[in-house]
Amino acid sequence: MFVLATALAAWLLKLDASWWVGGTDGEPPAVSENVELIGTPALVDFTADGIVGYPVPENSIALTFDDGPDPVFTEQIMAVLDRHGVPGTFFVLGANVIEYPAITRGIIESGHELGVHSWNHARLGDLSERQVFAQNDLTRRAIAGATGTDTRLARLPYTGNARTMSSSEMAAARLVDDSGYVVVMADLAVPDYRTGATADEIYELSLPIEGESAVIMLHDGGGDRSATVAAVDRLIPELQARGYDFKTVSEYGDLPGSRPSISERLSGVAVMGAAAVVGGAARALPALLIVMGGLLILRFAISIGIALWVYRRDSTKLTHLDRTQGVTIVVPAFNEASGIEEALLSFLETRHPGGLEIVVVDDGSTDDTGAIVERLALPATRLIRQANAGKAAALNTGIAAATYDIVVLVDADTVFEPTTIERLIAPFADPNVGAVSGNPRVANRGNLVTKLQHAEYLVGCSLERRMQDQLEIMWCVPGAAGAFRRSALKQVGMVPTDTLAEDTDLTIAIRSRGWRVVYAPLAQAYTEVPATWTGLWKQRVRWSYGVHQVSWKSLRRRPGDVGWYRPLIAVYLLLSNLVLPILGPIVDVLGLVYLAEVGFNNFVRLWIMLSVVQITAILIAAALDGAPIRVALWGPVQIIVYRQFLFWVTLASVQDVLLGRRANWNKVKRIGIKRQRDPGGVVHREIGVPT
């Protein structure tokens, strides 16, 4: 678990997540609020009163280099050191270690030494204790992963000599010391990073006082260090001529060596691996986003084009409607006291002149559902009570009791318009039609959760279902509003009871037997959706789990199937309900890398394009279904919020499937849809949001 946590931390660090590790760049801060120090040594041990220096050897020099490894100048400096036969100590940045692991290994292989210089050159004095620890510890583990060695040397960015440290930097240094590091300052902090610094200037500033030992701080990364390379090539022979002995910092301070533990080495490898994956993904991200953006646009373009093409010629035209055929409405009900009355009244207000009956199956309700149906004593309405056996079993009970061949299956919280039934059953004029999907719409739209679902329903029904209808790949007649030919139901063995997505399972079975499954967009029905994130989570985990069940169940053809529809639609479902919901937010995360790697403007342009596509799709869907166009404003929120929510829903359902846990039905609390009757007809309006 620690290895995985470390890898995740590396991922966050690669994203430069300042909220987690912090980090800024720029010139060193001005000195302020200096603390009283005991001496100003380069190697220090912090005490409660200040700092105490390590013993300093005579006639010794420790050359140190910060901000690497650099792909150009680190190797040039090592070449100079090797040519003169002297060691150096390189204080490296974790972000550079994972970018250039081979150069980091080369430092150790050449006999030099490594130290920690934070992950991304952050001002540690401005960070929290957790961030300070992360900056140094992850860098040390990256070193262990790249080289197999350990280090306990640490130098804080923007600090040279201890006398110049502010109180906040001193507090950060004390945290680093308490973590087991030796904090390394410098006797000579050479400003070779300054613009225009020449080799002569760097050389002069690097010369110690005659006879005094010194830790000299230079830089091998962070910019053009060619002047530093030239200065070091001149400095070493001069100090050798003066009798100085060159040492690593550990030799200079007579510090014990250390080796990484197995867990530290493994976590270091994990850091390197995670960072390599993220780095590779970041480099490939522009092409990936172009491909996925293109596929998204293509998908919407096809669905929009088909939707507009068939808008005036869809299969719900009433030209060939047999108005004398009877219809049985089956209503499975479990604890539906809040909405059952309005649902039944709306069914009976239909303008369909043929025979009509309603069969309510009370599936072991513990509230007043059955009592309400009995009290209403509505015409052509029957109540069947049974012990709780689940929605699919209740549907089968109602279908078995139906009088007519056309059966409409609805949820007990669904409210119909007066024309819904006749438009829903119109396609049965074609004897090859076995099932018809209605157009469920969100009735309660009072808060963010329900508004996002309203936009989702519009695009899913108005565009996606029209496309599926024309391509004959309809895979779900929704439980809220669907009509079936009873002969088709009997042929497939009635409503399946072994999955939690019985509507999808049933639709695929009917289509696989050669029946046509079509969409009736004018057959609008109003349903109540979850109004809280908790309620929506419960519902969507169940839906997702059920679709996974159906997908795996449908991967092979079954006796009686016509063609290869079942396995093909199973692959489609796995892609659209498993792969895409997971890939979408991952691309969002990689987009943050793109933001860091490429620039803010390009990132904004990309997401503006995706938002425009999303808004356009919602606008057209709303126009086709007669919904208010202001719902399109929720397009960007769907991308930023709703897609991430569905990502976690998918992961939760996949986890349940892999662990063999059966998802619960998780019935959502409802308040029911209330209708206001106007002289011109029935208008469906929300009255509030469930709590």
XYZ file of C-alpha atoms in Angstrom:
691
model
C 0.000 0.000 0.000
C 2.847 2.384 0.779
C 4.365 1.762 -2.638
C 1.036 2.587 -4.288
C 0.659 5.671 -2.125
C 4.142 6.788 -3.089
C 3.368 6.281 -6.765
C 0.227 8.360 -6.386
C 2.221 11.053 -4.648
C 4.677 11.072 -7.538
C 1.758 11.459 -9.927
C 0.499 14.474 -7.977
C 3.970 15.944 -7.862
C 4.355 15.480 -11.605
C 1.178 17.508 -11.986
C 2.868 20.225 -9.927
C -0.074 20.137 -7.530
C 0.908 23.095 -5.372
C -2.047 22.524 -3.063
C -0.414 19.244 -2.033
C 3.368 19.788 -2.170
C 3.514 23.508 -2.766
C 6.245 25.063 -4.778
C 7.103 28.371 -6.414
C 9.960 29.641 -8.465
C 11.856 32.900 -8.628
C 14.597 34.832 -6.898
C 15.504 34.069 -3.256
C 13.266 35.986 -0.788
C 14.541 38.969 1.103
C 16.010 38.196 4.537
C 13.639 39.038 7.391
C 13.175 38.184 11.055
C 16.625 36.600 11.351
C 17.115 34.344 14.358
C 20.144 34.412 16.625
C 22.577 31.781 15.436
C 25.456 29.979 17.114
C 28.084 30.262 14.404
C 27.515 30.039 10.657
C 28.798 26.624 9.578
C 27.892 24.844 6.341
C 27.008 21.489 7.963
C 24.640 22.043 10.828
C 22.766 20.198 13.552
C 19.677 22.003 14.834
C 19.046 22.378 18.550
C 16.302 24.116 20.482
C 18.477 27.258 20.719
C 19.779 27.465 17.177
C 22.284 25.455 15.151
C 25.560 23.767 15.971
C 28.099 23.058 13.274
C 29.874 19.813 12.531
C 33.677 19.744 12.935
C 35.416 21.123 9.844
C 38.509 19.351 8.441
C 41.598 21.393 7.625
C 42.543 22.389 4.083
C 39.418 20.778 2.609
C 37.019 21.796 -0.128
C 33.604 20.310 -0.895
C 32.327 21.324 -4.313
C 28.518 21.182 -4.459
C 26.177 21.732 -7.366
C 22.432 22.504 -7.129
C 19.316 22.244 -9.337
C 20.322 19.269 -11.507
C 20.570 16.839 -12.988
C 20.698 18.730 -16.261
C 20.980 16.886 -19.608
C 23.798 19.184 -20.749
C 25.702 20.855 -17.949
C 25.698 18.103 -15.296
C 27.677 15.843 -17.592
C 30.015 18.694 -18.580
C 30.737 19.449 -14.916
C 31.289 15.740 -14.180
C 33.738 15.608 -17.095
C 35.701 18.491 -15.542
C 35.683 16.824 -12.098
C 36.777 13.487 -13.539
C 39.558 15.082 -15.567
C 40.993 16.647 -12.402
C 40.312 13.588 -10.269
C 38.128 15.300 -7.662
C 34.672 14.349 -6.314
C 31.575 16.528 -6.177
C 28.237 16.507 -4.389
C 25.127 17.124 -6.493
C 21.960 18.335 -4.771
C 19.245 17.235 -7.154
C 15.575 18.019 -7.696
C 13.229 15.034 -7.606
C 11.404 16.202 -10.738
C 14.718 16.211 -12.620
C 15.714 12.804 -11.245
C 12.662 11.137 -12.751
C 13.217 13.068 -15.988
C 16.900 12.083 -16.265
C 17.456 8.862 -14.286
C 20.443 7.805 -16.424
C 22.315 11.032 -15.644
C 21.492 10.576 -11.955
C 22.962 7.064 -12.043
C 25.995 8.433 -13.863
C 26.730 10.766 -10.937
C 27.008 7.787 -8.563
C 28.881 5.602 -11.063
C 31.493 8.349 -11.500
C 32.210 8.346 -7.759
C 30.315 11.495 -6.869
C 27.616 12.008 -4.261
C 23.934 12.935 -4.291
C 21.893 15.100 -1.950
C 18.232 16.185 -1.806
C 17.296 19.673 -3.025
C 13.465 19.343 -2.823
C 11.189 18.096 -5.580
C 10.493 21.227 -7.586
C 12.662 23.937 -6.015
C 9.942 25.069 -3.647
C 10.420 27.618 -0.895
C 10.128 25.182 1.988
C 9.658 27.996 4.479
C 6.304 28.781 2.853
C 4.973 25.216 3.011
C 3.223 23.074 5.595
C 4.990 20.356 7.550
C 3.370 17.703 5.339
C 4.525 19.442 2.170
C 8.078 19.873 3.430
C 8.259 16.160 4.206
C 6.828 15.237 0.789
C 9.253 17.493 -1.076
C 12.308 15.827 0.445
C 11.177 12.265 1.076
C 9.861 11.685 -2.430
C 13.054 13.088 -3.906
C 15.108 10.705 -1.741
C 12.956 7.786 -2.869
C 13.332 8.835 -6.495
C 17.107 8.761 -5.976
C 16.805 5.269 -4.479
C 14.724 4.125 -7.444
C 17.121 5.596 -10.014
C 20.448 4.602 -8.428
C 19.839 2.022 -5.693
C 21.586 4.319 -3.206
C 20.395 6.409 -0.282
C 21.260 9.901 0.898
C 20.640 11.843 4.068
C 22.061 15.120 2.783
C 19.582 17.926 2.170
C 19.904 21.520 1.065
C 16.935 23.867 1.160
C 16.325 25.881 -2.013
C 17.016 29.622 -1.745
C 19.289 29.184 1.275
C 23.032 29.710 1.211
C 24.708 30.571 4.470
C 22.762 29.976 7.671
C 23.171 33.628 8.696
C 20.811 34.708 5.877
C 17.922 32.393 6.832
C 14.578 33.860 7.883
C 12.611 32.446 10.793
C 10.266 30.530 8.461
C 13.215 28.991 6.615
C 14.794 28.118 9.944
C 11.573 26.338 10.965
C 11.575 24.387 7.692
C 15.248 23.477 8.143
C 14.509 22.215 11.642
C 11.726 19.998 10.197
C 14.168 18.604 7.648
C 16.735 17.975 10.368
C 14.126 16.242 12.545
C 13.331 13.948 9.590
C 16.860 12.540 9.797
C 18.648 14.668 7.199
C 21.872 16.598 7.596
C 21.128 20.134 6.457
C 23.937 21.382 4.200
C 24.489 25.113 3.802
C 27.476 26.745 2.104
C 30.471 28.753 3.192
C 30.570 30.268 -0.283
C 27.173 30.549 -2.013
C 28.256 31.622 -5.483
C 25.532 33.467 -7.463
C 26.436 31.856 -10.780
C 22.724 31.799 -11.621
C 22.635 35.552 -12.112
C 22.106 36.752 -15.674
C 25.403 37.782 -17.254
C 27.647 36.148 -14.662
C 31.009 35.456 -16.311
C 33.458 32.628 -15.709
C 35.979 35.107 -14.232
C 33.411 36.454 -11.742
C 32.332 32.965 -10.711
C 35.976 31.936 -10.285
C 36.815 34.944 -8.075
C 33.719 34.442 -5.870
C 34.539 30.738 -5.436
C 37.999 31.269 -3.913
C 38.012 30.658 -0.121
C 40.003 32.723 2.351
C 43.568 31.466 2.285
C 43.928 28.392 4.518
C 40.230 28.066 5.432
C 38.159 25.051 4.480
C 34.886 25.645 2.649
C 31.751 24.113 1.200
C 31.278 25.878 -2.141
C 27.799 26.062 -3.675
C 27.516 26.292 -7.466
C 24.793 25.212 -9.909
C 24.684 22.587 -12.641
C 21.007 23.121 -13.549
C 18.348 25.768 -13.908
C 19.803 27.546 -16.936
C 22.926 28.089 -19.023
C 25.791 26.946 -16.815
C 28.603 27.111 -19.380
C 30.293 29.896 -17.389
C 30.171 27.696 -14.273
C 31.776 24.821 -16.179
C 34.636 27.081 -17.299
C 35.063 28.554 -13.799
C 35.241 25.108 -12.145
C 37.806 23.950 -14.719
C 39.998 26.874 -13.621
C 39.155 26.737 -9.885
C 40.165 23.124 -9.189
C 43.837 23.327 -10.287
C 44.248 26.655 -8.457
C 43.007 25.199 -5.154
C 45.008 22.007 -5.667
C 48.087 24.164 -6.079
C 47.276 25.797 -2.726
C 47.282 22.388 -1.068
C 43.529 21.847 -0.682
C 42.068 18.352 -0.517
C 38.730 17.869 -2.349
C 36.079 15.805 -0.607
C 32.423 14.922 -0.926
C 30.153 16.510 1.680
C 29.926 13.209 3.570
C 33.707 12.951 3.680
C 33.958 16.632 4.596
C 31.673 16.145 7.609
C 32.811 12.576 8.380
C 29.187 11.436 8.005
C 28.179 7.767 8.014
C 26.803 6.314 4.797
C 23.421 4.619 4.457
C 21.659 2.235 2.130
C 17.963 2.300 1.238
C 15.705 -0.352 2.735
C 13.848 -2.759 0.461
C 10.603 -0.821 0.908
C 12.355 2.461 0.137
C 13.916 0.967 -2.974
C 10.573 -0.464 -4.115
C 8.751 2.773 -3.452
C 11.494 4.578 -5.344
C 10.964 2.302 -8.325
C 7.237 3.001 -8.023
C 7.925 6.741 -8.044
C 10.053 6.371 -11.152
C 7.520 4.136 -12.862
C 4.534 6.328 -12.063
C 6.379 9.425 -13.145
C 7.512 7.756 -16.379
C 3.928 6.790 -17.179
C 2.648 10.269 -16.428
C 5.490 11.870 -18.344
C 4.849 9.652 -21.358
C 1.145 10.342 -21.149
C 1.823 14.059 -20.933
C 3.910 13.898 -24.107
C 1.242 11.857 -25.872
C -1.619 13.883 -24.460
C -2.016 16.411 -27.301
C -2.516 13.608 -29.823
C -4.720 11.666 -27.399
C -6.928 14.676 -26.750
C -7.208 15.383 -30.468
C -8.255 11.784 -31.143
C -10.747 11.663 -28.267
C -12.048 15.121 -29.064
C -12.464 14.103 -32.686
C -14.322 10.929 -31.718
C -16.547 12.930 -29.370
C -17.355 15.429 -32.099
C -17.927 12.631 -34.619
C -20.280 10.819 -32.239
C -22.316 13.932 -31.583
C -22.273 14.881 -35.272
C -23.673 11.476 -36.267
C -26.328 11.493 -33.555
C -27.303 15.111 -34.283
C -27.389 14.502 -38.025
C -29.565 11.420 -37.687
C -31.830 13.110 -35.152
C -32.432 16.071 -37.469
C -32.859 13.806 -40.501
C -35.559 11.687 -38.923
C -37.226 14.492 -36.969
C -40.116 14.729 -39.448
C -40.236 11.093 -40.462
C -39.849 9.087 -37.224
C -41.769 5.912 -36.539
C -44.261 7.544 -34.148
C -46.464 9.070 -36.850
C -50.050 8.049 -36.221
C -51.026 7.452 -39.857
C -51.443 3.699 -39.503
C -52.506 3.564 -35.867
C -55.185 1.007 -35.053
C -57.088 2.955 -32.404
C -59.140 -0.060 -31.435
C -56.341 -2.260 -30.130
C -56.276 -2.656 -26.382
C -53.398 -1.841 -24.047
C -52.498 -3.234 -20.623
C -50.377 -1.005 -18.383
C -48.379 -2.985 -15.824
C -47.229 -1.013 -12.770
C -44.815 -2.770 -10.368
C -44.981 -0.999 -7.027
C -42.894 -1.311 -3.884
C -43.413 1.440 -1.298
C -44.679 3.935 -3.884
C -47.313 5.691 -1.745
C -45.882 9.112 -2.612
C -46.508 8.890 -6.357
C -48.831 6.013 -7.213
C -52.037 8.096 -7.233
C -50.808 10.717 -9.696
C -49.333 8.006 -11.915
C -52.613 6.047 -12.144
C -54.698 9.169 -12.740
C -52.426 10.221 -15.582
C -52.731 6.791 -17.232
C -56.506 6.992 -17.173
C -56.519 10.464 -18.736
C -55.161 9.084 -21.987
C -56.931 9.956 -25.208
C -56.450 6.433 -26.528
C -59.972 5.212 -27.469
C -59.124 1.488 -27.520
C -59.390 -0.893 -24.594
C -57.252 0.089 -21.629
C -56.569 -1.663 -18.354
C -54.114 -1.074 -15.532
C -52.603 -3.890 -13.491
C -50.858 -2.720 -10.312
C -48.628 -5.344 -8.695
C -47.944 -4.490 -5.060
C -44.605 -6.217 -4.507
C -44.784 -6.585 -0.720
C -44.961 -2.854 0.079
C -44.653 -1.896 3.737
C -46.323 1.489 3.268
C -49.845 2.426 2.062
C -49.264 1.723 -1.652
C -51.855 -1.033 -1.892
C -54.326 0.786 0.354
C -54.150 3.887 -1.834
C -54.929 1.862 -4.962
C -57.897 0.209 -3.232
C -59.194 3.531 -1.906
C -59.073 5.137 -5.351
C -61.168 2.321 -6.844
C -60.287 3.537 -10.346
C -62.041 2.044 -13.364
C -60.240 -0.635 -15.389
C -57.654 -0.939 -12.596
C -56.730 -4.174 -10.840
C -54.531 -4.649 -7.792
C -52.473 -7.810 -7.311
C -50.618 -8.289 -4.051
C -47.590 -10.560 -3.714
C -44.728 -11.132 -1.325
C -41.673 -9.052 -2.157
C -39.840 -10.739 -5.029
C -38.282 -7.826 -6.893
C -39.266 -5.592 -9.777
C -38.717 -8.155 -12.545
C -40.905 -10.739 -10.789
C -43.620 -8.127 -10.243
C -43.533 -7.239 -13.934
C -43.902 -10.894 -14.890
C -46.884 -11.221 -12.553
C -48.557 -8.265 -14.224
C -47.766 -9.472 -17.756
C -49.251 -12.882 -16.979
C -52.456 -11.178 -15.812
C -52.696 -8.847 -18.834
C -55.736 -8.993 -21.078
C -54.286 -7.365 -24.181
C -51.347 -8.226 -26.444
C -49.755 -4.756 -26.191
C -48.264 -4.315 -22.713
C -46.906 -1.021 -21.422
C -44.411 -1.433 -18.572
C -43.940 1.644 -16.400
C -42.462 2.646 -13.068
C -44.886 3.582 -10.315
C -43.511 7.144 -10.191
C -44.091 7.791 -13.918
C -46.665 10.324 -15.115
C -48.005 10.237 -18.691
C -49.317 12.976 -20.932
C -52.776 12.418 -22.456
C -51.186 11.452 -25.801
C -48.338 9.301 -24.438
C -50.006 5.887 -24.846
C -51.252 6.339 -28.393
C -47.831 7.623 -29.477
C -46.062 4.845 -27.611
C -48.004 2.026 -29.275
C -48.149 3.586 -32.775
C -45.065 1.720 -34.073
C -46.801 -1.633 -33.451
C -48.574 -1.026 -36.775
C -45.435 -2.749 -38.089
C -45.830 -6.447 -37.185
C -42.031 -6.779 -36.908
C -41.853 -4.351 -33.985
C -41.498 -6.184 -30.684
C -40.750 -3.282 -28.332
C -40.980 0.514 -28.279
C -39.037 2.924 -26.093
C -40.800 5.997 -24.808
C -39.127 9.311 -24.048
C -38.621 9.662 -20.264
C -38.051 13.206 -19.062
C -37.053 14.580 -15.675
C -39.984 16.061 -13.749
C -38.149 17.484 -10.722
C -35.535 20.016 -11.808
C -35.048 22.053 -8.663
C -31.338 21.758 -7.930
C -27.947 21.038 -9.499
C -28.252 17.254 -9.204
C -31.598 17.088 -11.015
C -30.670 19.720 -13.613
C -27.594 17.719 -14.615
C -29.743 14.613 -14.978
C -32.270 16.590 -17.041
C -29.513 17.557 -19.503
C -28.252 13.966 -19.517
C -31.720 12.563 -20.234
C -32.270 15.028 -23.087
C -29.075 14.081 -24.914
C -29.454 10.380 -24.148
C -33.040 10.215 -25.376
C -33.432 12.893 -28.014
C -30.111 12.256 -29.752
C -28.681 8.892 -28.721
C -31.936 6.924 -28.945
C -32.824 8.451 -32.306
C -29.428 7.335 -33.591
C -29.825 3.852 -32.084
C -33.299 3.613 -33.602
C -32.112 4.382 -37.142
C -29.032 2.146 -36.849
C -31.199 -0.591 -35.283
C -28.963 -0.943 -32.250
C -31.475 0.034 -29.553
C -30.244 -1.655 -26.391
C -32.567 -0.384 -23.668
C -36.301 0.254 -23.472
C -36.366 2.169 -20.157
C -38.434 0.955 -17.251
C -40.042 4.385 -16.925
C -41.918 4.067 -20.235
C -41.789 1.129 -22.632
C -44.272 -0.920 -24.646
C -43.928 -4.580 -25.634
C -45.726 -7.104 -27.748
C -46.701 -9.884 -25.341
C -45.833 -12.555 -27.912
C -42.275 -11.173 -27.978
C -42.109 -11.246 -24.186
C -43.218 -14.880 -24.101
C -40.715 -15.816 -26.794
C -37.780 -14.604 -24.686
C -39.094 -16.090 -21.438
C -40.602 -12.887 -20.000
C -38.635 -10.278 -17.995
C -35.267 -11.715 -16.842
C -34.790 -11.849 -13.081
C -31.063 -12.605 -12.848
C -29.710 -9.075 -13.428
C -30.262 -5.656 -11.891
C -30.767 -4.078 -15.336
C -33.838 -6.053 -16.338
C -34.902 -3.412 -18.901
C -31.579 -3.652 -20.767
C -31.489 -7.434 -20.460
C -35.040 -7.748 -21.833
C -34.448 -5.327 -24.712
C -31.325 -7.156 -25.890
C -33.115 -10.507 -25.685
C -36.038 -9.272 -27.820
C -33.775 -7.610 -30.400
C -31.610 -10.738 -30.563
C -34.646 -12.815 -31.580
C -35.092 -10.714 -34.701
C -37.752 -8.281 -33.463
C -37.391 -4.583 -34.226
C -36.946 -2.301 -31.220
C -37.783 1.323 -32.002
C -37.968 4.725 -30.350
C -41.060 6.918 -30.019
C -39.737 10.397 -29.120
C -43.205 11.966 -28.936
C -44.310 9.458 -26.287
C -43.088 11.579 -23.408
C -43.313 10.432 -19.809
C -42.257 12.288 -16.673
C -40.254 10.572 -13.975
C -38.810 11.636 -10.648
C -35.025 11.368 -10.418
C -32.837 11.344 -7.295
C -32.424 14.871 -5.955
C -29.329 14.282 -3.803
C -25.835 13.089 -4.662
C -26.266 10.205 -2.218
C -29.496 9.075 -3.814
C -28.041 9.420 -7.302
C -24.964 7.441 -6.250
C -27.094 4.540 -5.021
C -29.182 4.503 -8.187
C -26.264 4.765 -10.625
C -24.116 2.142 -8.919
C -27.050 -0.248 -9.272
C -27.591 0.720 -12.914
C -23.900 0.391 -13.730
C -23.634 -2.949 -11.939
C -26.679 -4.232 -13.815
C -25.325 -3.149 -17.204
C -22.014 -4.899 -16.433
C -24.003 -8.046 -15.648
C -25.909 -7.820 -18.921
C -22.729 -7.080 -20.901
C -20.952 -10.197 -19.686
C -24.130 -12.253 -20.013
C -24.539 -11.154 -23.638
C -21.012 -11.789 -24.889
C -22.089 -15.093 -26.459
C -25.010 -15.939 -28.706
C -27.874 -17.935 -27.220
C -30.193 -20.558 -28.739
C -32.797 -18.849 -30.895
C -30.727 -15.704 -31.539
C -30.827 -14.218 -35.022
C -27.493 -12.838 -36.207
C -24.734 -11.496 -33.993
C -26.556 -8.605 -32.360
C -26.136 -9.890 -28.792
C -22.292 -10.176 -28.669
C -21.843 -7.003 -30.730
C -24.063 -4.935 -28.454
C -22.274 -6.464 -25.444
C -18.978 -5.063 -26.743
C -20.676 -1.717 -27.373
C -21.978 -1.667 -23.804
C -18.568 -2.500 -22.371
C -17.051 0.360 -24.341
C -19.750 2.943 -23.625
C -20.523 1.997 -20.007
C -17.118 0.858 -18.781
C -14.231 2.124 -20.902
C -15.476 5.625 -21.755
C -16.664 6.546 -18.226
C -13.223 5.586 -16.920
C -11.167 7.134 -19.724
C -12.970 10.487 -19.685
C -11.854 11.647 -16.220
C -8.395 10.145 -16.758
C -8.049 12.414 -19.764
C -9.204 15.255 -17.511
C -6.347 14.461 -15.112
C -3.896 14.209 -17.989
C -5.264 17.542 -19.119
C -3.788 18.995 -15.940
C -0.424 17.635 -17.045
C -1.071 19.208 -20.429
C -1.794 22.462 -18.617
C 1.585 22.267 -16.880
C 3.530 21.039 -19.909
C 2.025 23.031 -22.778
C 0.380 26.079 -21.340
C -2.811 27.533 -19.979
C -4.059 29.018 -23.227
C -4.008 25.742 -25.167
C -5.739 23.969 -22.312
C -8.495 26.569 -22.195
C -8.997 26.419 -25.952
C -9.373 22.638 -25.825
C -11.970 22.685 -23.075
C -13.859 25.550 -24.670
C -14.156 23.384 -27.781
C -15.429 20.398 -25.784
C -17.853 22.612 -23.878
C -19.184 24.073 -27.125
C -19.771 20.571 -28.472
C -21.536 19.546 -25.264
C -23.683 22.689 -25.209
C -24.543 22.320 -28.902
C -25.710 18.753 -28.376
C -27.899 19.762 -25.424
C -29.288 22.735 -27.359
C -30.341 20.578 -30.313
C -31.716 17.860 -28.037
C -33.731 20.458 -26.119
C -35.053 21.967 -29.348
C -36.129 18.578 -30.695
C -37.918 17.694 -27.453
C -39.412 21.127 -26.822
C -37.411 21.652 -23.614
C -36.107 25.078 -22.457
C -32.807 25.827 -24.167
C -31.342 27.206 -20.923
C -30.666 23.607 -19.920
C -27.656 23.790 -22.277
C -25.895 25.970 -19.714
C -25.235 22.826 -17.696
C -22.974 21.391 -20.421
C -19.658 22.612 -18.941
C -20.762 21.476 -15.464
C -21.394 18.011 -16.870
C -17.802 17.907 -18.101
C -16.233 19.259 -14.917
C -18.444 17.645 -12.258
C -20.834 15.026 -13.559
C -18.321 13.052 -15.588
C -16.061 12.701 -12.564
C -19.043 11.505 -10.534
C -19.866 8.811 -13.108
C -16.192 7.765 -13.090
C -16.376 6.877 -9.401
C -19.755 5.217 -9.926
C -18.230 2.987 -12.586
C -15.249 2.102 -10.405
C -17.525 1.241 -7.479
C -19.699 -1.034 -9.608
C -16.669 -2.725 -11.199
C -15.241 -3.339 -7.729
C -18.496 -5.003 -6.694
C -18.404 -7.199 -9.809
C -14.747 -8.221 -9.296
C -15.277 -8.984 -5.602
C -18.413 -10.972 -6.329
C -20.601 -8.625 -4.313
C -24.150 -8.233 -5.552
C -25.241 -4.607 -5.552
C -28.340 -3.774 -3.545
C -31.456 -2.346 -5.148
C -30.979 0.833 -3.059
C -34.445 2.298 -3.525
C -34.323 6.096 -3.594
C -36.648 8.172 -1.418
C -39.287 9.995 -3.477
C -41.879 12.699 -2.892
C -43.988 12.078 -5.995
C -44.863 14.181 -9.033
C -47.753 16.608 -8.517
C -49.678 17.903 -11.514
C -51.502 21.159 -12.056
C -54.551 20.868 -14.249
C -55.063 23.733 -16.669
C -58.115 24.339 -18.879
C -56.111 23.382 -21.940
C -54.913 20.060 -20.570
C -52.482 18.712 -18.015
C -49.233 20.489 -17.215
C -46.588 18.588 -15.233
C -44.642 20.732 -12.820
C -42.227 19.986 -10.014
C -43.296 20.881 -6.494
C -40.087 20.425 -4.575
C -36.978 18.377 -4.082
C -36.739 15.272 -1.862
C -34.493 15.644 1.142
